[in-house]
Amino acid sequence: MSKGVVIIGAGPTGVTTVETLRSQGYDGPITMLTREPFPPYSPPLMADYLESRGGSDLIFWRGRDFCEKFDVRCRTSAEVGSVEPKQNRITLTSGEQIEYETLVIASGGEMAVPLRCECKPGGKKEKFYNFKSLTAVTKLLSEVEKGASKAVVIGAGFIGIEIAITLRGMGLSVIVVEMLDRILPRMLTKDVAKPLEEIVHGMGIELLLEHKGEVLRGGESAEELHLSNGKVIKGDLFIAATGVKSNISFLEGSGIATRRGIPVNSYLQATFENVFAGGDVTEVPDLVTGTVYPHAIYPVAVEHGKIIGLNILGRRVECEGSVNANSLYHFKLPIITEGAAIADGKADEEILFKQNRILRKIGLKDGHILRFELIGDKKGAGLLRTLMIQKRDVSRIKYDLAFGRYNHAKHFMSYL
């Protein structure tokens, strides 16, 4: 009997792999393993789930009955302890062994928390909370329902700002602590971040920028955050939003190569031919800089699932790489950033257009678009992305692109 496909992870990559296989006629067995007690869900919708106080089923974007509809053996609360690719076998932490013909590693990311926690040993409560799993969000919601009124969010990146705005909207007092000099430091340059910080302040959220959290102290749970400058912040809830790392610790000793994530070839195969990796755990080239690293964003995870599904069926579809891209809707105006993360490439020229609540900024290196930041105006985002990926020299039209004062047909077609 065929052992079929085993997928570690029930996020967008795993779900899309299943959908691709079944839509292309694959009728073999598929087993999906998730350490969570929930059916597959969409991580980008966790803020909506929290804000609805658990009353929205939108997070289960393929339906709670996804596994039944697609004939998948879905193993919830199943944590992988080790992988033995030479034996085509997985061992769960429970001791159960599962064999496979093809393995897909789509285990996603987990929060990297550089804080020390000096709380009561063996305490029954969470020391701090995070926003990287529905299990964690459910626990956080439980504390909000019990009457927690003051939240301290450590980190002002995408996840930190999202959870801060969500909790403030639910009526909590919120303080955000960030060690760098602006919010969304990987996404935005300082002059673009500034007006968004004013919006955050207007929501009643306190921002402590250039403040580094070091130690959480308390009893059964954290009660205060000690900063590197000696300041102490008390709170009811402490949420770590201090960065994400690939969830790959279970691969130690397996023979499957790992770095920051899992190195793969252009077909998303890992060290072994019948082992694929996709989504947040997978190292692929950045199409702008050429740097290889995990692109932990939803569209990339979905794309990887499609490619993996087709390649399992022998189609030989290649993944050329990905573009770092982010969008936010919590500020009630469109925000799109694409290109090299701030820390991954320094622009030698930046052009900023600002008018009322509209900001458009393009960073250039040697005449090529390195990144662009659009706030309040999405016009030309697709064109900017195309020119950036194709590495076109835009020196001649850079001001028109930045200021959004170009006619698409006139400028783009003549430029080609």
XYZ file of C-alpha atoms in Angstrom:
416
model
C 0.000 0.000 0.000
C 1.305 3.467 -0.916
C 2.542 5.508 2.042
C 1.794 8.648 0.041
C 2.593 12.240 0.944
C 3.187 13.440 4.490
C 3.060 17.186 5.147
C 4.512 18.711 8.314
C 2.456 21.844 8.887
C -1.110 22.924 8.161
C -0.516 26.506 7.067
C -0.799 28.074 3.598
C 1.993 25.983 2.052
C 0.603 22.685 3.313
C -2.973 23.554 2.380
C -2.004 24.746 -1.108
C 0.085 21.610 -1.674
C -2.980 19.503 -0.889
C -5.252 21.560 -3.137
C -2.755 21.378 -5.999
C -2.307 17.616 -5.703
C -6.023 16.887 -5.596
C -6.875 19.343 -8.391
C -4.313 17.593 -10.611
C -5.817 14.167 -10.018
C -3.561 12.763 -7.311
C -5.606 10.157 -5.434
C -2.954 8.729 -3.137
C -2.959 9.092 0.657
C -2.067 12.466 2.167
C -1.308 12.916 5.865
C -1.044 16.395 7.383
C 0.624 16.871 10.763
C 0.088 19.928 12.955
C 1.049 20.437 16.563
C -2.001 22.622 17.046
C -5.452 21.286 18.055
C -7.166 23.153 15.202
C -7.942 22.398 11.560
C -5.917 24.374 8.970
C -6.228 28.136 9.385
C -4.880 31.327 7.827
C -2.240 33.106 9.986
C -2.916 36.579 8.476
C -6.449 36.410 9.887
C -5.444 35.904 13.521
C -5.914 39.602 14.313
C -9.494 39.395 13.015
C -10.057 36.274 15.113
C -8.792 38.043 18.242
C -10.762 41.210 17.547
C -13.956 39.153 17.109
C -13.133 37.504 20.463
C -13.086 34.121 18.773
C -16.488 34.621 17.189
C -15.328 34.615 13.558
C -14.742 31.467 11.521
C -13.058 33.411 8.708
C -9.702 32.256 10.028
C -10.577 28.762 8.810
C -10.502 30.158 5.285
C -10.829 26.769 3.597
C -13.503 25.606 6.018
C -13.263 23.614 9.217
C -13.970 20.538 7.081
C -10.968 21.085 4.780
C -9.410 17.714 5.551
C -12.659 15.859 4.926
C -13.298 17.698 1.648
C -9.822 16.917 0.324
C -9.540 13.417 1.772
C -6.619 14.260 4.048
C -5.725 12.407 7.192
C -5.269 15.435 9.437
C -3.381 14.703 12.643
C -3.877 17.565 15.094
C -1.850 17.945 18.313
C 0.858 15.897 16.600
C 4.360 17.272 17.133
C 7.260 15.942 15.104
C 10.219 14.855 17.202
C 12.597 13.680 14.487
C 12.893 12.885 10.782
C 14.824 9.947 9.314
C 14.949 10.619 5.549
C 17.040 7.534 4.757
C 14.270 5.390 6.229
C 11.478 7.665 4.871
C 10.158 7.927 8.402
C 8.975 10.505 10.934
C 8.795 9.972 14.676
C 6.351 12.050 16.703
C 7.153 13.209 20.213
C 4.568 10.653 21.346
C 6.807 7.898 19.950
C 4.505 7.057 17.047
C 6.263 6.491 13.725
C 4.855 7.492 10.328
C 6.332 6.410 6.999
C 6.138 8.369 3.769
C 7.022 8.254 0.097
C 7.253 12.040 -0.192
C 7.761 14.487 2.657
C 6.797 18.167 2.611
C 8.256 20.334 5.370
C 5.992 23.355 5.794
C 6.343 23.827 9.540
C 6.317 27.630 9.445
C 7.976 30.036 11.833
C 8.022 30.538 15.562
C 8.725 33.547 17.728
C 12.347 34.261 18.579
C 12.363 35.755 22.083
C 15.694 37.238 23.228
C 14.284 38.270 26.622
C 15.202 36.672 29.933
C 12.240 35.727 32.078
C 12.767 35.688 35.836
C 9.389 34.508 37.056
C 8.272 31.919 39.575
C 9.545 28.465 38.501
C 6.753 26.076 37.570
C 4.151 28.797 37.351
C 0.918 27.661 35.716
C 0.373 30.845 33.714
C 2.072 32.004 30.526
C 5.136 34.126 31.215
C 4.488 36.086 28.053
C 2.317 35.687 24.968
C 2.998 35.761 21.251
C 1.075 36.085 18.015
C 2.511 33.234 15.963
C -0.096 30.510 16.441
C -3.815 30.201 17.010
C -3.048 28.348 20.235
C -1.108 31.377 21.490
C -3.819 33.803 20.359
C -6.485 31.712 22.116
C -4.530 31.899 25.367
C -4.095 35.634 24.925
C -7.818 36.050 24.302
C -8.553 34.105 27.484
C -6.569 36.640 29.531
C -8.334 39.560 27.837
C -11.701 37.984 28.661
C -10.605 37.626 32.289
C -10.166 41.378 32.514
C -6.573 42.189 31.542
C -6.478 45.910 30.842
C -2.849 46.882 30.133
C -0.739 45.235 27.427
C 2.971 45.715 26.803
C 4.078 44.725 23.300
C 7.793 44.133 22.862
C 8.738 44.844 19.270
C 7.261 47.288 16.735
C 7.583 45.215 13.600
C 4.655 44.005 11.498
C 3.364 41.580 14.141
C 3.922 43.968 17.044
C 2.035 46.861 15.446
C -0.770 44.557 14.314
C -1.353 43.140 17.793
C -1.006 46.587 19.412
C -3.683 48.124 17.181
C -5.950 45.100 17.653
C -5.707 45.138 21.451
C -6.205 48.903 21.585
C -9.333 48.461 19.479
C -10.559 45.962 22.080
C -10.249 48.599 24.781
C -6.895 47.767 26.369
C -4.225 50.277 27.272
C -1.191 49.473 25.088
C 2.515 50.339 25.240
C 4.885 49.277 22.447
C 8.601 48.967 23.211
C 11.017 49.027 20.260
C 14.824 49.032 20.413
C 15.205 50.833 17.053
C 14.269 54.407 16.161
C 10.971 53.767 14.335
C 8.064 51.401 13.930
C 8.126 48.744 11.198
C 11.929 49.047 10.997
C 12.416 46.273 8.435
C 9.680 47.665 6.196
C 9.979 51.440 6.355
C 12.629 54.121 6.376
C 12.408 56.682 9.175
C 10.784 59.563 7.274
C 8.061 57.244 5.934
C 7.474 55.650 9.341
C 7.050 59.024 11.086
C 3.493 59.844 9.901
C 2.389 56.310 10.748
C 3.765 56.757 14.255
C 1.568 59.835 14.573
C -1.445 57.730 13.559
C -0.503 55.096 16.154
C -0.212 57.799 18.831
C -3.616 59.090 17.731
C -5.078 55.671 18.450
C -3.973 56.053 22.066
C -1.001 53.677 21.816
C 2.179 54.715 23.624
C 5.403 54.155 21.678
C 8.733 53.797 23.448
C 11.240 53.877 20.609
C 14.961 53.304 21.153
C 14.145 51.389 24.327
C 15.388 47.829 24.711
C 13.543 45.285 26.826
C 15.863 42.933 28.706
C 14.160 41.066 31.566
C 10.597 40.048 32.409
C 9.995 39.622 36.127
C 7.023 38.439 38.125
C 5.346 35.574 39.938
C 3.418 32.890 38.051
C 3.372 35.215 35.048
C 5.326 38.286 34.029
C 4.349 41.464 35.877
C 6.962 43.969 34.745
C 9.430 44.562 31.925
C 12.850 45.904 32.836
C 14.486 47.997 30.121
C 18.214 48.345 29.478
C 18.118 51.975 30.684
C 16.717 50.930 34.069
C 13.109 51.884 33.394
C 10.430 49.431 34.570
C 7.065 48.991 32.840
C 4.247 47.192 34.623
C 1.429 45.440 32.785
C -1.170 42.676 32.800
C -0.069 41.131 29.508
C 3.349 41.005 27.877
C 3.403 40.055 24.206
C 6.699 39.186 22.520
C 6.882 40.364 18.912
C 10.651 40.311 18.698
C 11.200 38.476 15.427
C 10.524 35.129 13.815
C 12.762 32.126 13.203
C 12.150 28.991 11.154
C 10.596 26.066 13.023
C 13.195 23.450 12.090
C 14.683 22.214 15.373
C 13.167 18.758 14.801
C 15.521 18.310 11.811
C 18.630 18.217 13.985
C 20.626 15.082 13.200
C 18.369 14.163 10.267
C 20.896 14.771 7.518
C 18.611 17.411 5.991
C 20.716 20.563 5.690
C 19.593 23.632 7.643
C 20.859 27.190 8.070
C 18.521 30.059 8.942
C 15.988 27.860 7.196
C 16.164 24.888 4.847
C 18.321 25.267 1.709
C 16.513 23.975 -1.391
C 17.118 23.703 -5.118
C 14.983 25.477 -7.699
C 12.360 22.714 -7.433
C 12.096 23.304 -3.662
C 13.729 19.955 -2.900
C 15.861 19.769 0.224
C 18.890 17.519 0.715
C 16.908 14.411 -0.276
C 15.075 14.108 -3.594
C 11.759 13.112 -2.013
C 11.857 15.853 0.636
C 10.417 19.273 -0.259
C 10.314 22.430 1.854
C 8.139 25.494 1.423
C 6.947 28.672 3.115
C 8.565 30.316 6.121
C 11.186 27.574 6.565
C 12.583 27.712 3.039
C 15.638 29.642 1.917
C 15.139 31.069 -1.582
C 16.892 33.900 -3.461
C 15.665 37.450 -3.112
C 14.875 38.560 -6.667
C 16.130 42.078 -5.913
C 19.348 41.500 -3.974
C 20.134 37.854 -4.720
C 20.495 37.136 -0.992
C 19.177 33.713 0.014
C 16.963 33.629 3.122
C 13.464 32.549 4.295
C 10.741 34.867 2.967
C 8.139 34.606 5.728
C 5.179 36.122 3.905
C 1.812 34.637 2.959
C 1.936 34.957 -0.871
C 5.301 33.182 -0.965
C 3.937 30.332 1.160
C 1.007 29.868 -1.239
C 3.278 29.980 -4.293
C 5.570 27.366 -2.762
C 2.610 25.066 -2.117
C 1.621 25.186 -5.800
C 5.175 24.511 -6.979
C 5.663 21.635 -4.527
C 2.364 20.019 -5.473
C 3.211 20.114 -9.172
C 6.737 18.843 -8.611
C 5.538 15.916 -6.523
C 3.615 14.955 -9.642
C 6.783 15.224 -11.734
C 6.013 18.505 -13.532
C 9.464 20.048 -12.853
C 8.307 23.580 -12.074
C 11.033 25.935 -10.862
C 10.942 28.582 -8.148
C 13.038 31.526 -9.303
C 12.938 33.287 -5.952
C 10.770 35.770 -4.102
C 10.388 39.457 -3.353
C 10.184 40.844 0.162
C 6.736 42.459 0.274
C 4.378 43.674 2.972
C 1.021 45.395 3.133
C -0.935 46.717 6.100
C -4.587 47.675 6.334
C -4.860 48.555 10.024
C -4.123 52.249 9.418
C -7.212 52.626 7.219
C -5.088 53.704 4.263
C -3.197 51.527 1.782
C 0.399 50.697 2.687
C 2.637 48.679 0.384
C 6.366 48.114 0.703
C 8.390 45.895 -1.593
C 12.022 45.193 -2.269
C 15.102 44.810 -0.140
C 14.499 44.930 3.596
C 16.078 47.988 5.196
C 18.889 45.940 6.716
C 19.576 43.982 3.524
C 20.521 46.766 1.133
C 21.483 50.434 1.345
C 20.152 52.765 -1.335
C 22.526 55.322 -2.824
C 19.619 57.574 -3.800
C 16.168 58.046 -2.288
C 13.326 60.053 -3.808
C 10.433 61.044 -1.553
C 7.090 62.504 -2.599
C 4.798 63.757 0.171
C 1.380 65.341 -0.191
C -1.260 65.363 2.564
C -1.516 61.711 3.695
C 0.251 60.360 0.606
C 3.903 59.317 0.742
C 5.753 57.651 -2.107
C 9.390 56.750 -1.705
C 11.726 54.919 -4.034
C 15.190 53.763 -3.040
C 17.655 53.329 -5.908
C 21.015 51.658 -6.226
C 23.038 52.197 -9.382
C 19.893 53.456 -11.101
C 17.864 50.334 -10.257
C 14.917 50.190 -7.845
C 16.055 48.630 -4.573
C 12.781 49.155 -2.698
C 9.653 51.257 -2.783
C 7.307 52.432 -0.036
C 3.781 53.600 -0.861
C 1.424 55.041 1.757
C -2.036 56.311 0.904
C -1.513 55.691 -2.814
C -1.003 52.311 -4.499
C -0.781 53.768 -8.001
C 1.869 52.088 -10.099
C 2.776 49.429 -7.540
C 2.658 46.694 -10.171
C 4.854 48.674 -12.562
C 7.352 49.468 -9.821
C 7.521 45.789 -8.905
C 8.084 44.757 -12.529
C 10.839 47.305 -13.096
C 12.465 46.304 -9.802
C 12.445 42.563 -10.505
C 13.648 43.072 -14.068
C 16.442 45.266 -12.720
C 15.725 48.024 -15.230
C 17.728 51.231 -15.084
C 15.025 53.776 -14.254
C 17.275 56.816 -14.006
C 15.392 58.543 -16.826
C 11.932 58.173 -15.259
C 12.750 57.953 -11.542
C 10.988 61.198 -10.589
C 7.879 60.335 -12.586
C 7.752 56.944 -10.829
C 8.271 58.415 -7.377
C 5.835 61.285 -7.825
C 3.200 59.119 -9.528
C 2.893 61.671 -12.328
C 3.384 59.363 -15.274
C 1.024 58.116 -17.916
C 1.354 54.323 -17.894
C 1.111 53.823 -21.654
C 3.173 56.863 -22.630
C 6.088 56.358 -20.253
C 6.200 52.607 -19.791
C 5.778 51.603 -23.437
C 8.294 54.202 -24.639
C 10.660 53.091 -21.881
C 10.503 49.509 -23.128
